[in-house]
């Protein structure tokens, strides 16, 4: 069966992404996951999209379309992860192409993401996919 890209909407669809997203965000728990996603959806227009093949989640992305004074209307990719058992099979590329198309379809002027400094493999993917490193992100834990 050919992989499909699907926006996950129902509680059960969203929960089906948990084990894959947890590989990127290990602090998440199954108990609080759905509540966090619903708050992100309600407050920030967050969406979860997946690549599914043979009824299995192969890759997951979390994104939102938003606006700022600095960047105008832009697409922000919060999360992108391929399930560890499904890497190197093209699922990330399938999802990436869908995300870029979605950004263009929504008249986004720019496409943004942040990536941890230790995620070298992800950085190679982003650079090969046409992204530029344009700023530093700073944080302070409070």
Coordinates of C-alpha atoms in Angstrom, one line a residue:
X1 CA 0.0 0.0 0.0
X2 CA 1.3 3.5 -0.9
X3 CA 2.0 5.9 1.9
X4 CA -0.6 8.6 2.5
X5 CA -0.4 12.0 4.2
X6 CA -3.2 12.7 6.6
X7 CA -4.0 15.5 9.1
X8 CA -4.9 13.8 12.4
X9 CA -8.1 15.2 13.9
X10 CA -10.0 12.7 16.1
X11 CA -8.7 11.8 19.6
X12 CA -7.8 8.3 18.5
X13 CA -5.9 9.6 15.4
X14 CA -4.0 12.1 17.5
X15 CA -3.1 9.5 20.1
X16 CA -1.8 7.2 17.3
X17 CA 1.0 9.7 16.8
X18 CA 2.1 9.6 20.5
X19 CA 4.7 6.9 20.3
X20 CA 6.5 8.5 17.4
X21 CA 6.3 12.0 18.7
X22 CA 7.7 10.8 22.1
X23 CA 10.9 9.8 20.3
X24 CA 11.4 13.5 19.6
X25 CA 9.8 14.9 22.8
X26 CA 10.6 12.3 25.5
X27 CA 9.1 14.5 28.3
X28 CA 5.6 13.9 27.0
X29 CA 3.4 11.4 28.7
X30 CA 0.4 9.5 27.3
X31 CA -1.8 11.0 30.1
X32 CA -1.2 14.6 29.2
X33 CA -0.6 14.3 25.4
X34 CA -4.1 14.8 24.1
X35 CA -4.8 17.7 26.4
X36 CA -1.6 19.5 25.3
X37 CA -2.4 18.9 21.6
X38 CA -6.0 20.2 22.0
X39 CA -4.7 23.4 23.8
X40 CA -2.2 24.0 21.0
X41 CA -4.9 23.6 18.5
X42 CA -7.3 25.9 20.3
X43 CA -4.8 28.6 21.1
X44 CA -2.3 28.5 18.2
X45 CA -3.9 26.7 15.3
X46 CA -1.6 23.7 15.7
X47 CA -2.0 20.7 13.4
X48 CA -0.6 17.2 13.4
X49 CA 0.0 15.5 10.1
X50 CA 1.3 12.0 9.5
X51 CA 2.6 9.7 6.8
X52 CA 0.7 6.4 7.2
X53 CA 1.5 3.2 5.4
X54 CA -0.2 -0.1 6.1
X55 CA -2.2 1.6 8.8
X56 CA 1.0 2.5 10.7
X57 CA 2.3 6.0 11.5
X58 CA 5.7 6.3 9.8
X59 CA 6.4 10.0 10.3
X60 CA 4.7 12.9 12.2
X61 CA 4.9 16.7 11.9
X62 CA 3.3 19.4 14.1
X63 CA 2.8 22.8 12.4
X64 CA 1.0 26.1 12.6
X65 CA 0.4 28.9 10.3
X66 CA 0.8 32.2 12.0
X67 CA 1.8 35.8 11.6
X68 CA 4.4 38.2 13.1
X69 CA 5.8 41.7 12.5
X70 CA 9.2 40.2 11.6
X71 CA 8.1 37.5 9.1
X72 CA 4.5 38.4 8.0
X73 CA 2.4 35.3 7.3
X74 CA 4.6 32.3 7.9
X75 CA 4.5 28.5 8.3
X76 CA 6.1 27.2 11.5
X77 CA 7.2 23.6 11.8
X78 CA 7.2 22.7 15.5
X79 CA 8.0 19.0 15.2
X80 CA 9.2 16.6 12.5
X81 CA 10.1 13.0 13.3
X82 CA 10.2 9.7 11.5
X83 CA 9.6 6.6 13.6
X84 CA 13.0 5.1 14.4
X85 CA 11.9 1.7 12.8
X86 CA 11.0 3.5 9.6
X87 CA 14.0 5.8 8.9
X88 CA 15.8 6.0 5.6
X89 CA 12.7 5.0 3.6
X90 CA 11.6 8.4 2.2
X91 CA 8.8 9.1 4.7
X92 CA 10.4 12.4 5.9
X93 CA 10.7 13.6 2.3
X94 CA 7.0 12.7 1.6
X95 CA 6.0 14.7 4.6
X96 CA 8.3 17.6 3.9
X97 CA 7.0 18.0 0.3
X98 CA 3.4 18.0 1.7
X99 CA 4.4 20.7 4.4
X100 CA 6.0 22.9 1.8
X101 CA 3.0 22.6 -0.5
X102 CA 0.7 23.4 2.5
X103 CA 2.7 26.6 3.3
X104 CA 2.5 27.7 -0.3
X105 CA -1.2 26.9 -0.5
X106 CA -1.8 29.2 2.5
X107 CA 0.2 32.1 1.0
X108 CA 2.9 31.9 3.6
X109 CA 5.8 34.2 2.9
X110 CA 8.3 32.1 4.8
X111 CA 8.8 28.6 6.3
X112 CA 10.5 28.4 9.7
X113 CA 11.6 25.8 12.3
X114 CA 14.0 25.5 15.2
X115 CA 16.2 22.5 15.6
X116 CA 18.4 21.5 18.6
X117 CA 22.1 22.1 18.0
X118 CA 22.8 18.3 18.6
X119 CA 20.5 17.1 15.8
X120 CA 23.1 17.0 13.0
X121 CA 21.3 14.5 10.8
X122 CA 18.2 16.7 10.9
X123 CA 20.3 19.8 10.0
X124 CA 21.7 18.0 6.9
X125 CA 18.1 17.1 5.9
X126 CA 16.9 20.8 6.3
X127 CA 19.9 22.2 4.4
X128 CA 19.5 19.7 1.5
X129 CA 15.8 20.6 1.5
X130 CA 16.6 24.2 0.8
X131 CA 16.5 25.9 4.2
X132 CA 19.1 28.4 5.3
X133 CA 20.4 29.1 8.8
X134 CA 19.2 32.6 9.3
X135 CA 19.3 33.3 13.0
X136 CA 20.2 32.1 16.5
X137 CA 17.5 31.1 18.9
X138 CA 18.2 32.0 22.6
X139 CA 16.5 30.7 25.7
X140 CA 16.6 30.9 29.4
X141 CA 15.0 28.3 31.7
X142 CA 12.9 30.0 34.3

